[in-house]
Coordinates of C-alpha atoms in Angstrom, one line a residue:
X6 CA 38.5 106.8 143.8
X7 CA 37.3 103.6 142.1
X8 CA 40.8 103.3 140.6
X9 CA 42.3 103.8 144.0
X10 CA 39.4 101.0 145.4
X11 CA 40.6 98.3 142.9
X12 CA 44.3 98.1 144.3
X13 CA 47.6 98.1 143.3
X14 CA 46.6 95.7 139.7
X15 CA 44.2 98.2 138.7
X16 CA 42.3 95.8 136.9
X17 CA 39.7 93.0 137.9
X18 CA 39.9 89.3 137.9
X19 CA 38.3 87.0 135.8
X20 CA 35.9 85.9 139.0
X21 CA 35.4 89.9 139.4
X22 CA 34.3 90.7 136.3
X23 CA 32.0 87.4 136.6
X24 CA 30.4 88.5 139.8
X25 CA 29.9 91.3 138.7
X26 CA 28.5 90.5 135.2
X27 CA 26.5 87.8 137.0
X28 CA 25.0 90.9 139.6
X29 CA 24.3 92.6 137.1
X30 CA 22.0 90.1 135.4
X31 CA 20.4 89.6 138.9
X32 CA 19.7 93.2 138.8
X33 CA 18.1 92.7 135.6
X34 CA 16.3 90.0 136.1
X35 CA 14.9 91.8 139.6
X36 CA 13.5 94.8 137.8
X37 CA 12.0 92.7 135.2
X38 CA 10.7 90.4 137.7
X39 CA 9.1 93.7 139.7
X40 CA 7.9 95.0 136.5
X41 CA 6.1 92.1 135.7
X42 CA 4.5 91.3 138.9
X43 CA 3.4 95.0 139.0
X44 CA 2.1 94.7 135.6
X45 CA -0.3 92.0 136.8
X46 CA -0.8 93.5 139.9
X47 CA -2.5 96.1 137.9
X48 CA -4.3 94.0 135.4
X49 CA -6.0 92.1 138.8
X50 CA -6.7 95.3 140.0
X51 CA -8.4 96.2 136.5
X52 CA -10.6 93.2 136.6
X53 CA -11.6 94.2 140.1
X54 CA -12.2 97.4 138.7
X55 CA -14.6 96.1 136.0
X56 CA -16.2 93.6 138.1
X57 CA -17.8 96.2 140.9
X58 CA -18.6 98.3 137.8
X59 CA -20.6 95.6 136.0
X60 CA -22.1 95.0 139.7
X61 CA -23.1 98.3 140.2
X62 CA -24.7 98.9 137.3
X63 CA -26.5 96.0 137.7
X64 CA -27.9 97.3 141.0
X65 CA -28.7 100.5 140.1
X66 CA -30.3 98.8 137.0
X67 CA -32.5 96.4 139.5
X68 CA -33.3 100.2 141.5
X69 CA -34.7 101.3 138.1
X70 CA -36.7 98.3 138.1
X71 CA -38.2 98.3 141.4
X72 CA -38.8 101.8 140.8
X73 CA -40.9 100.9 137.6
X74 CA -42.7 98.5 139.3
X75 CA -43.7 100.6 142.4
X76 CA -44.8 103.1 139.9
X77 CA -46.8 100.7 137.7
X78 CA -48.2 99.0 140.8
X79 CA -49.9 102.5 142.6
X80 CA -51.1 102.9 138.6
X81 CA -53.1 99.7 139.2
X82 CA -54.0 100.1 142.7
X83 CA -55.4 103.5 141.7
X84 CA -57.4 102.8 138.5
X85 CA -59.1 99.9 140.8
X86 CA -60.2 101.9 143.3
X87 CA -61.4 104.5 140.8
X88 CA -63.3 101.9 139.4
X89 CA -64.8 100.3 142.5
X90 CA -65.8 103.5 144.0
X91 CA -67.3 104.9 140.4
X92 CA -69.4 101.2 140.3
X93 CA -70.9 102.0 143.8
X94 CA -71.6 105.6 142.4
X95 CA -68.8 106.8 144.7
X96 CA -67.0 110.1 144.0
X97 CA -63.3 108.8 144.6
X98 CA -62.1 112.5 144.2
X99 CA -63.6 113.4 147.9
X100 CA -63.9 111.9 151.4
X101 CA -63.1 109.0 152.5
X102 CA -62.1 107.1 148.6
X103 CA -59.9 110.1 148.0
X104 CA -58.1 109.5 151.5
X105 CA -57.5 105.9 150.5
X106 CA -56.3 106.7 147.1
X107 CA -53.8 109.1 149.1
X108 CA -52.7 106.9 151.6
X109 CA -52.0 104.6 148.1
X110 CA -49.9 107.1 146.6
X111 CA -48.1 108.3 149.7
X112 CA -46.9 104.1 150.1
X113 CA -45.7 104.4 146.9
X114 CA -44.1 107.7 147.3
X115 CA -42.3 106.7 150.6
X116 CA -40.9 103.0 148.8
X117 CA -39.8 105.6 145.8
X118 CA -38.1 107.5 148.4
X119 CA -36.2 104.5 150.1
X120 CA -35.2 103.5 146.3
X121 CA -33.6 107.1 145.5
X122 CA -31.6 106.6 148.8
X123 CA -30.4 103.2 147.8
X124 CA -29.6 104.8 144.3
X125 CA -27.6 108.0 146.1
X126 CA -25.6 105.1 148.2
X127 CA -24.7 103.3 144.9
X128 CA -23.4 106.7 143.5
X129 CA -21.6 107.1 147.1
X130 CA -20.1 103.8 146.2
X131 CA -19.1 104.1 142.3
X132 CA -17.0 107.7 144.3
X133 CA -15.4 105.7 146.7
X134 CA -14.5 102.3 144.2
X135 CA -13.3 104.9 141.9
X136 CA -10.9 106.4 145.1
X137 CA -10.1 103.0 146.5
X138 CA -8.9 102.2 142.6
X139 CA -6.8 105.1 142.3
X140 CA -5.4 104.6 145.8
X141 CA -4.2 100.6 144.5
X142 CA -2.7 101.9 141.8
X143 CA -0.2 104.6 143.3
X144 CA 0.7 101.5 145.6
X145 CA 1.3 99.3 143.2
X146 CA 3.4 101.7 141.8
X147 CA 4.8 102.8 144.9
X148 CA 6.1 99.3 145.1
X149 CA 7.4 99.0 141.5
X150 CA 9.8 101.9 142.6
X151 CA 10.4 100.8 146.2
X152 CA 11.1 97.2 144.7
X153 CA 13.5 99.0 141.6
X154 CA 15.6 100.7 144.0
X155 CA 15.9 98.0 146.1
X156 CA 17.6 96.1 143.4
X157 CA 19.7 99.1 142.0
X158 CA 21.3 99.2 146.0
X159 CA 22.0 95.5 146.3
X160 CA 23.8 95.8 143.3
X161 CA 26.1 98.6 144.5
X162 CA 26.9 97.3 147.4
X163 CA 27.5 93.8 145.8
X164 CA 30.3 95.9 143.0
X165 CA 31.9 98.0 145.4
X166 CA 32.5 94.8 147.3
X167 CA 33.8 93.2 144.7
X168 CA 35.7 95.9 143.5
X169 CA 37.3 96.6 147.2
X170 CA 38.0 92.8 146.5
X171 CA 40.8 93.4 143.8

């Protein structure tokens, strides 16, 4: 028993009760300390968090862009050909004009295409930041614990020492 422990006084010196008093402000001072380096820990991670956000949607915005302009681009090649081949009196709906104005369209189908790709990767991406996040967190917090009970043990061992002390 603890009683038994503290020896035939059965009470604890002055020094004791300072060590221990001063242990237990260690212990304090350790969890706060742990607290507050997870706390920040977490508000880095946050940042982080909102800086591949803003990143990604600016990608995805420059994606829609490109897209646009690919678009608006086989509009204009398309509307000039029309218009050359109708000023040489040129049906552009058969032969040979209306092969060219499908090889146009198929460029600017197969650029759309790579686009959409990049797109499905950034949506790949946002899944796994969103993962990799999550994953930061439950060590940070992991670590919080880890570092708690580290600090609840040392000071056990530290009173049951002083208490075998007495």
């Amino acid at each position: 028993s603890a009683a038994g422990a503290m020896g035939a006084s059965g009470a604890l010196t002055g020094f004791q009760q300072a060590s221990l008093a001063l242990g237990a402000a260690g212990l304090v001072s350790g969890i706060s300390g742990a607290a507050a380096n997870a706390q920040a820990q977490k508000q880095a991670l946050a940042f982080q968090a909102e800086q591949r956000r803003v990143q990604q949607l600016t990608d995805k915005l420059n994606i829609t862009q490109q897209e646009a302009a690919v678009q608006k681009n086989l509009r204009r090649v398309l509307a000039a050909q029309t218009v050359l081949y109708n000023a040489q009196g040129i049906d552009p709906s058969a032969g040979s004009p209306f092969a060219m104005q499908e090889g146009a369209y198929q460029e600017a189908q197969d650029d759309l295409d790579v686009l959409a790709t990049r797109r499905r990767i950034a949506d790949i991406g946002d899944s796994w930041n969103a993962a990799a996040l999550s994953s930061q967190r439950r060590a940070v917090n992991t670590g919080l614990g880890r570092s708690i009970t580290g600090s609840l043990l040392n000071f056990g061992k530290g009173a049951i020492s002083v208490v075998r002390e007495s």
